[in-house]
Amino acid sequence: MTIILLLWQVTGFAAYDYVDISNPSLRKIPMAIPYFKVDPYHAEISRSGSDICSDTLNFTGYFTMIDRNTFPVNPQELDITGATLDFQSWSGTGAELLITCGTQISGNALEMEFRLFDAFKGKLLIGKRYKGNIADQEEMVRRFCSEVIFYLTGSRGFFNSSIAFVSTGSGNKEIWLCDFDGKNPRPFTRNRSITLFPAWSSDGQWIAYTSYKKGNPDIYVENVRDKRGFSISYKGLNSTPAWVPGQFNLAATLSFEGDQKIYLLTGNGKMIRRITDGTRGIDTSPTWSPDGQRFAFVSARSGSPQVYVMRAGSGQAQRLTFQGDYNTQPSWSPKGDRVAYTSRTGGGYNICVVSPDGGGSSCLTRGSGDNESPSWSPDGSMIAFSSTREGPSRIYVMTSYGTDQRALLSLPGQQTDPDWSPEGIK
Amino acid sequence: MERRRWAVILICLALVGLMMTTASCSKKKVIGDDTVGKDQLQKTGGGAGTSDADREAREKALEEARRAQEEGAAGGTGAAGGAYGASGYGDVIDEDVYFSFDSAVLSGEAQENLRRKAEWLKSHADKTVTIEGHCDERGTNEYNMALGDRRAESAKSFLSTLGIAASRMNTISYGEERPADSGSGESAWSKNRRAHFVVQ
């Protein structure tokens, strides 16, 4: 069932003065989302649509949602076109942004018309109309939310992304998937064996991982749709696969030459070359810059595990982390400007960030259990990670500034090792 | 007056006697206490764990482990790998090689252990072994996967300098995924930082 997007929109351009995404002391923008006006009136759709819209946008941490009890107008009487809206009464509730939606139902057919207003200025910012079936309601709402994010931040957001992670619920560590908001969790592997390190390819079609299903730690590359794939089984260790952006190639830790080093391989396991040098000691956990020109990794060459960065092909490693004696699991932001990693500080493990060009590091979690294995959302605005602050290990999310830390979902067993997919693959 | 003075002296002597016999002795440090101290990087930042009670707990746990391994009757479930049980080939094989935190370096004790294993391997020339490298649960599982690999390689490399053919030894890392003791605290962690031998 196709959703037809009828593109009718006020001349819009990304309005960066609404959401200053580079400002560390991020202020949440108050937003009002009244219940949708539905014709013929359908209470369930009126409420659920508005709730989905509110929950989806709220997930980003950019907004604070105004209490619907303070709204000045009954939603069914709302002029969703804005032509006769009393914007002063709306901004009087504290709202700076207002979203209206008019929904037409005809049999199984559904048409939704969304608008985003600047309540302060009384100005229409974007309008979108979608046509489809009743079952498409959630999809339509999510698409409009993506448009809102694109208009306000200039980025495509992540509402059509998934998160892969490891869970022990079945008795073994297996890879599971869920939607960006933790909904719809389901198993991806059923290896009945230790399975670790899920890694999405940059086109979202493949997941690489390490599994002991044949008795050795080997890498498997599996197509997400049809599960066909390849295995990568060099003698010894095959771990920490990291796809090169835009290529069917990946870096991985192999030890077949005696030392734990990082190698570049094709997606089906053919050797291209070793990419960390012969300095004795462990090199592991590669992560690529968004342009695929550099990668960060962990090396024990200075005596303790630290994060380094290297231009692919240069052989020259530059050290990034200088605080503490245990810095591992780097993850390069899709925005390119920061590398997140796990740092042992004060007896616990915490998520910290550092600039890949060197410069100070700062920690985003503190004093709440062990926080490990950061993974960025595709737009670099949020970080998923695992945390033991409640006891069992759970997948958590937070904004890239470290605010709004909360559990994403909770399943039986322990959840670890999150990896956030690209946008648009849901 | 006299009596009271004697009483005071007696009490003082008694007190001194009491102090001399009941005061806790300064702890006899285990060899390599610096190593132990470094290992004490506890997650919760709780007590140091070098107290007599902790050391006793660790030694008791190790003793129990050894006894459990001795008592294991059935032949090693070698194929399963990492099974915390007896191989059926005796103590020399069953006795794991232990490592310090974050390290793949072989201590003196570890080298002695491996020398005994080399002797065993020489007198059982038809046997091959798989050397498993393991880590405790601390640290990240990615790094521990590599560290476990390094520990297994470290043991293999030492054995080959003692004349054991490399072709007789396989290595595999389990990182922190297959602990011998799933508890927390140094007594459990020290049992997990190991190279474990499985006879094929």
PDB file of C-alpha atoms in Angstrom, chain A residues 86-279:
ATOM      1  CA  ASP A  86      -5.901  33.091  17.083  1.00  0.00           C
ATOM      2  CA  PHE A  87      -2.168  32.630  17.389  1.00  0.00           C
ATOM      3  CA  GLN A  88      -1.916  34.822  20.430  1.00  0.00           C
ATOM      4  CA  SER A  89      -4.052  32.448  22.425  1.00  0.00           C
ATOM      5  CA  TRP A  90      -1.780  29.625  21.359  1.00  0.00           C
ATOM      6  CA  SER A  91       1.468  31.364  22.179  1.00  0.00           C
ATOM      7  CA  GLY A  92      -0.237  32.315  25.419  1.00  0.00           C
ATOM      8  CA  THR A  93       0.048  28.673  26.429  1.00  0.00           C
ATOM      9  CA  GLY A  94       3.811  29.019  26.094  1.00  0.00           C
ATOM     10  CA  ALA A  95       3.974  27.275  22.742  1.00  0.00           C
ATOM     11  CA  GLU A  96       6.421  28.551  20.146  1.00  0.00           C
ATOM     12  CA  LEU A  97       5.553  25.901  17.603  1.00  0.00           C
ATOM     13  CA  LEU A  98       2.136  24.478  16.803  1.00  0.00           C
ATOM     14  CA  ILE A  99       1.250  21.410  14.753  1.00  0.00           C
ATOM     15  CA  THR A 100      -2.262  20.894  13.417  1.00  0.00           C
ATOM     16  CA  CYS A 101      -3.617  17.954  11.507  1.00  0.00           C
ATOM     17  CA  GLY A 102      -6.870  17.410   9.667  1.00  0.00           C
ATOM     18  CA  THR A 103      -7.753  13.817   8.897  1.00  0.00           C
ATOM     19  CA  GLN A 104     -10.325  12.614   6.355  1.00  0.00           C
ATOM     20  CA  ILE A 105     -11.528   9.021   6.560  1.00  0.00           C
ATOM     21  CA  SER A 106     -13.522   7.449   3.739  1.00  0.00           C
ATOM     22  CA  GLY A 107     -13.991   3.711   4.096  1.00  0.00           C
ATOM     23  CA  ASN A 108     -10.475   2.338   4.350  1.00  0.00           C
ATOM     24  CA  ALA A 109      -8.923   5.405   2.777  1.00  0.00           C
ATOM     25  CA  LEU A 110      -7.128   7.944   4.899  1.00  0.00           C
ATOM     26  CA  GLU A 111      -5.956  11.422   4.069  1.00  0.00           C
ATOM     27  CA  MET A 112      -3.962  13.508   6.541  1.00  0.00           C
ATOM     28  CA  GLU A 113      -3.063  17.162   6.172  1.00  0.00           C
ATOM     29  CA  PHE A 114      -0.369  18.476   8.525  1.00  0.00           C
ATOM     30  CA  ARG A 115       0.833  21.984   9.214  1.00  0.00           C
ATOM     31  CA  LEU A 116       3.653  23.393  11.319  1.00  0.00           C
ATOM     32  CA  PHE A 117       3.188  26.971  12.546  1.00  0.00           C
ATOM     33  CA  ASP A 118       5.385  29.452  14.294  1.00  0.00           C
ATOM     34  CA  ALA A 119       2.914  30.366  17.058  1.00  0.00           C
ATOM     35  CA  PHE A 120       4.829  33.481  17.985  1.00  0.00           C
ATOM     36  CA  LYS A 121       4.842  35.023  14.559  1.00  0.00           C
ATOM     37  CA  GLY A 122       1.588  33.434  13.471  1.00  0.00           C
ATOM     38  CA  LYS A 123       3.329  32.093  10.421  1.00  0.00           C
ATOM     39  CA  LEU A 124       2.862  28.857   8.494  1.00  0.00           C
ATOM     40  CA  LEU A 125       6.210  27.040   8.120  1.00  0.00           C
ATOM     41  CA  ILE A 126       5.428  23.755   6.367  1.00  0.00           C
ATOM     42  CA  GLY A 127       2.377  21.867   5.191  1.00  0.00           C
ATOM     43  CA  LYS A 128       2.164  18.299   3.921  1.00  0.00           C
ATOM     44  CA  ARG A 129      -0.721  16.121   2.754  1.00  0.00           C
ATOM     45  CA  TYR A 130      -0.602  12.326   2.629  1.00  0.00           C
ATOM     46  CA  LYS A 131      -3.022   9.795   1.139  1.00  0.00           C
ATOM     47  CA  GLY A 132      -3.183   6.105   1.889  1.00  0.00           C
ATOM     48  CA  ASN A 133      -4.994   3.543   4.036  1.00  0.00           C
ATOM     49  CA  ILE A 134      -6.000   3.665   7.670  1.00  0.00           C
ATOM     50  CA  ALA A 135      -3.157   1.279   8.455  1.00  0.00           C
ATOM     51  CA  ASP A 136      -0.709   3.879   7.139  1.00  0.00           C
ATOM     52  CA  GLN A 137      -1.585   6.418   9.803  1.00  0.00           C
ATOM     53  CA  GLU A 138       1.538   5.905  11.860  1.00  0.00           C
ATOM     54  CA  GLU A 139       3.743   6.041   8.781  1.00  0.00           C
ATOM     55  CA  MET A 140       2.168   9.330   7.701  1.00  0.00           C
ATOM     56  CA  VAL A 141       2.682  10.884  11.110  1.00  0.00           C
ATOM     57  CA  ARG A 142       6.280   9.735  11.168  1.00  0.00           C
ATOM     58  CA  ARG A 143       6.956  11.181   7.729  1.00  0.00           C
ATOM     59  CA  PHE A 144       5.629  14.546   8.758  1.00  0.00           C
ATOM     60  CA  CYS A 145       7.769  14.435  11.886  1.00  0.00           C
ATOM     61  CA  SER A 146      10.794  13.814   9.672  1.00  0.00           C
ATOM     62  CA  GLU A 147       9.808  16.870   7.642  1.00  0.00           C
ATOM     63  CA  VAL A 148       9.568  18.928  10.818  1.00  0.00           C
ATOM     64  CA  ILE A 149      13.049  17.859  11.886  1.00  0.00           C
ATOM     65  CA  PHE A 150      14.452  18.509   8.431  1.00  0.00           C
ATOM     66  CA  TYR A 151      12.917  21.979   8.356  1.00  0.00           C
ATOM     67  CA  LEU A 152      14.126  22.898  11.823  1.00  0.00           C
ATOM     68  CA  THR A 153      17.593  21.327  11.842  1.00  0.00           C
ATOM     69  CA  GLY A 154      18.560  20.721   8.229  1.00  0.00           C
ATOM     70  CA  SER A 155      19.129  17.034   8.961  1.00  0.00           C
ATOM     71  CA  ARG A 156      17.120  14.021   7.873  1.00  0.00           C
ATOM     72  CA  GLY A 157      16.745  12.757  11.434  1.00  0.00           C
ATOM     73  CA  PHE A 158      16.360   9.104  12.365  1.00  0.00           C
ATOM     74  CA  PHE A 159      12.648   8.258  12.562  1.00  0.00           C
ATOM     75  CA  ASN A 160      13.065   5.534   9.960  1.00  0.00           C
ATOM     76  CA  SER A 161      16.039   3.841  11.542  1.00  0.00           C
ATOM     77  CA  SER A 162      16.556   0.736  13.620  1.00  0.00           C
ATOM     78  CA  ILE A 163      18.909  -0.313  16.370  1.00  0.00           C
ATOM     79  CA  ALA A 164      20.670  -3.683  16.466  1.00  0.00           C
ATOM     80  CA  PHE A 165      21.843  -4.943  19.827  1.00  0.00           C
ATOM     81  CA  VAL A 166      22.849  -8.109  21.691  1.00  0.00           C
ATOM     82  CA  SER A 167      20.447  -9.742  24.152  1.00  0.00           C
ATOM     83  CA  THR A 168      20.834 -12.854  26.288  1.00  0.00           C
ATOM     84  CA  GLY A 169      17.111 -13.518  26.737  1.00  0.00           C
ATOM     85  CA  SER A 170      17.120 -16.765  24.786  1.00  0.00           C
ATOM     86  CA  GLY A 171      19.941 -18.169  26.883  1.00  0.00           C
ATOM     87  CA  ASN A 172      22.615 -17.241  24.378  1.00  0.00           C
ATOM     88  CA  LYS A 173      23.871 -13.873  23.216  1.00  0.00           C
ATOM     89  CA  GLU A 174      21.983 -13.194  19.978  1.00  0.00           C
ATOM     90  CA  ILE A 175      21.448 -10.098  17.882  1.00  0.00           C
ATOM     91  CA  TRP A 176      18.070  -8.401  18.088  1.00  0.00           C
ATOM     92  CA  LEU A 177      16.597  -5.423  16.237  1.00  0.00           C
ATOM     93  CA  CYS A 178      14.146  -2.735  17.331  1.00  0.00           C
ATOM     94  CA  ASP A 179      12.819   0.566  15.960  1.00  0.00           C
ATOM     95  CA  PHE A 180      14.667   3.765  16.860  1.00  0.00           C
ATOM     96  CA  ASP A 181      12.287   4.283  19.793  1.00  0.00           C
ATOM     97  CA  GLY A 182      12.671   0.776  21.176  1.00  0.00           C
ATOM     98  CA  LYS A 183       9.389  -0.498  19.763  1.00  0.00           C
ATOM     99  CA  ASN A 184       8.954  -3.773  17.923  1.00  0.00           C
ATOM    100  CA  PRO A 185      11.939  -5.728  19.302  1.00  0.00           C
ATOM    101  CA  ARG A 186      12.568  -9.001  17.510  1.00  0.00           C
ATOM    102  CA  PRO A 187      15.444 -11.490  17.157  1.00  0.00           C
ATOM    103  CA  PHE A 188      17.711 -11.236  14.122  1.00  0.00           C
ATOM    104  CA  THR A 189      20.046 -14.178  14.721  1.00  0.00           C
ATOM    105  CA  ARG A 190      19.216 -17.610  16.041  1.00  0.00           C
ATOM    106  CA  ASN A 191      22.718 -19.012  16.157  1.00  0.00           C
ATOM    107  CA  ARG A 192      22.343 -20.662  19.561  1.00  0.00           C
ATOM    108  CA  SER A 193      25.887 -19.600  20.190  1.00  0.00           C
ATOM    109  CA  ILE A 194      27.733 -16.519  21.450  1.00  0.00           C
ATOM    110  CA  THR A 195      26.988 -13.733  18.944  1.00  0.00           C
ATOM    111  CA  LEU A 196      28.489 -10.239  19.288  1.00  0.00           C
ATOM    112  CA  PHE A 197      29.406  -6.870  17.725  1.00  0.00           C
ATOM    113  CA  PRO A 198      26.511  -6.161  15.296  1.00  0.00           C
ATOM    114  CA  ALA A 199      27.463  -3.617  12.605  1.00  0.00           C
ATOM    115  CA  TRP A 200      25.085  -2.129   9.987  1.00  0.00           C
ATOM    116  CA  SER A 201      26.491  -1.437   6.536  1.00  0.00           C
ATOM    117  CA  SER A 202      26.005   2.175   5.414  1.00  0.00           C
ATOM    118  CA  ASP A 203      23.221   1.216   2.981  1.00  0.00           C
ATOM    119  CA  GLY A 204      21.425  -0.638   5.756  1.00  0.00           C
ATOM    120  CA  GLN A 205      21.302  -3.865   3.754  1.00  0.00           C
ATOM    121  CA  TRP A 206      23.840  -5.934   5.703  1.00  0.00           C
ATOM    122  CA  ILE A 207      24.668  -6.654   9.295  1.00  0.00           C
ATOM    123  CA  ALA A 208      28.113  -8.011  10.099  1.00  0.00           C
ATOM    124  CA  TYR A 209      28.773  -9.689  13.439  1.00  0.00           C
ATOM    125  CA  THR A 210      31.040 -12.158  15.230  1.00  0.00           C
ATOM    126  CA  SER A 211      29.689 -15.542  16.241  1.00  0.00           C
ATOM    127  CA  TYR A 212      31.033 -18.798  17.646  1.00  0.00           C
ATOM    128  CA  LYS A 213      28.414 -20.865  15.831  1.00  0.00           C
ATOM    129  CA  LYS A 214      31.107 -22.938  14.152  1.00  0.00           C
ATOM    130  CA  GLY A 215      33.248 -23.131  17.270  1.00  0.00           C
ATOM    131  CA  ASN A 216      35.529 -20.175  16.475  1.00  0.00           C
ATOM    132  CA  PRO A 217      35.034 -16.413  16.644  1.00  0.00           C
ATOM    133  CA  ASP A 218      34.247 -15.774  12.968  1.00  0.00           C
ATOM    134  CA  ILE A 219      32.612 -12.812  11.262  1.00  0.00           C
ATOM    135  CA  TYR A 220      29.332 -13.320   9.442  1.00  0.00           C
ATOM    136  CA  VAL A 221      27.894 -10.855   6.961  1.00  0.00           C
ATOM    137  CA  GLU A 222      24.139 -11.298   6.675  1.00  0.00           C
ATOM    138  CA  ASN A 223      21.649  -9.606   4.390  1.00  0.00           C
ATOM    139  CA  VAL A 224      18.960  -8.034   6.529  1.00  0.00           C
ATOM    140  CA  ARG A 225      16.079  -8.984   4.198  1.00  0.00           C
ATOM    141  CA  ASP A 226      16.866 -12.493   3.069  1.00  0.00           C
ATOM    142  CA  LYS A 227      19.602 -13.595   5.451  1.00  0.00           C
ATOM    143  CA  ARG A 228      21.932 -14.773   2.685  1.00  0.00           C
ATOM    144  CA  GLY A 229      25.529 -13.939   3.376  1.00  0.00           C
ATOM    145  CA  PHE A 230      29.191 -14.707   3.814  1.00  0.00           C
ATOM    146  CA  SER A 231      31.452 -15.880   6.562  1.00  0.00           C
ATOM    147  CA  ILE A 232      34.899 -14.489   7.277  1.00  0.00           C
ATOM    148  CA  SER A 233      37.034 -17.040   9.025  1.00  0.00           C
ATOM    149  CA  TYR A 234      40.721 -16.255   9.277  1.00  0.00           C
ATOM    150  CA  LYS A 235      42.731 -18.319  11.719  1.00  0.00           C
ATOM    151  CA  GLY A 236      42.327 -16.963  15.221  1.00  0.00           C
ATOM    152  CA  LEU A 237      40.243 -13.941  16.025  1.00  0.00           C
ATOM    153  CA  ASN A 238      37.733 -12.290  13.665  1.00  0.00           C
ATOM    154  CA  SER A 239      36.066  -9.485  15.596  1.00  0.00           C
ATOM    155  CA  THR A 240      34.792  -5.888  15.661  1.00  0.00           C
ATOM    156  CA  PRO A 241      33.634  -5.502  12.018  1.00  0.00           C
ATOM    157  CA  ALA A 242      33.309  -1.860  10.887  1.00  0.00           C
ATOM    158  CA  TRP A 243      31.899  -1.038   7.452  1.00  0.00           C
ATOM    159  CA  VAL A 244      33.602   1.591   5.337  1.00  0.00           C
ATOM    160  CA  PRO A 245      30.975   4.294   4.572  1.00  0.00           C
ATOM    161  CA  GLY A 246      29.539   3.870   1.101  1.00  0.00           C
ATOM    162  CA  GLN A 247      31.502   0.693   0.302  1.00  0.00           C
ATOM    163  CA  PHE A 248      30.975  -3.045   0.539  1.00  0.00           C
ATOM    164  CA  ASN A 249      34.219  -3.256   2.507  1.00  0.00           C
ATOM    165  CA  LEU A 250      34.860  -3.534   6.194  1.00  0.00           C
ATOM    166  CA  ALA A 251      37.675  -3.249   8.692  1.00  0.00           C
ATOM    167  CA  ALA A 252      38.034  -5.979  11.312  1.00  0.00           C
ATOM    168  CA  THR A 253      40.371  -7.234  14.016  1.00  0.00           C
ATOM    169  CA  LEU A 254      42.208 -10.382  12.911  1.00  0.00           C
ATOM    170  CA  SER A 255      45.012 -12.228  14.634  1.00  0.00           C
ATOM    171  CA  PHE A 256      46.074 -14.768  12.011  1.00  0.00           C
ATOM    172  CA  GLU A 257      49.525 -13.190  11.755  1.00  0.00           C
ATOM    173  CA  GLY A 258      50.136 -13.622  15.476  1.00  0.00           C
ATOM    174  CA  ASP A 259      49.213 -10.162  16.749  1.00  0.00           C
ATOM    175  CA  GLN A 260      45.770  -8.558  17.057  1.00  0.00           C
ATOM    176  CA  LYS A 261      45.723  -6.066  14.180  1.00  0.00           C
ATOM    177  CA  ILE A 262      43.178  -4.294  12.021  1.00  0.00           C
ATOM    178  CA  TYR A 263      42.709  -5.342   8.409  1.00  0.00           C
ATOM    179  CA  LEU A 264      40.629  -4.077   5.506  1.00  0.00           C
ATOM    180  CA  LEU A 265      38.513  -6.740   3.806  1.00  0.00           C
ATOM    181  CA  THR A 266      35.831  -6.879   1.164  1.00  0.00           C
ATOM    182  CA  GLY A 267      32.309  -7.577   2.401  1.00  0.00           C
ATOM    183  CA  ASN A 268      32.716 -11.203   1.460  1.00  0.00           C
ATOM    184  CA  GLY A 269      35.960 -11.568   3.342  1.00  0.00           C
ATOM    185  CA  LYS A 270      38.658 -11.168   0.730  1.00  0.00           C
ATOM    186  CA  MET A 271      41.813  -9.612   2.136  1.00  0.00           C
ATOM    187  CA  ILE A 272      42.629  -6.135   0.905  1.00  0.00           C
ATOM    188  CA  ARG A 273      45.433  -5.252   3.301  1.00  0.00           C
ATOM    189  CA  ARG A 274      46.431  -4.698   6.889  1.00  0.00           C
ATOM    190  CA  ILE A 275      45.769  -1.115   7.934  1.00  0.00           C
ATOM    191  CA  THR A 276      47.390  -0.796  11.338  1.00  0.00           C
ATOM    192  CA  ASP A 277      51.112  -1.045  11.488  1.00  0.00           C
ATOM    193  CA  GLY A 278      53.314  -3.723  12.900  1.00  0.00           C
ATOM    194  CA  THR A 279      53.803  -2.128  16.321  1.00  0.00           C
TER     195      THR A 279
END
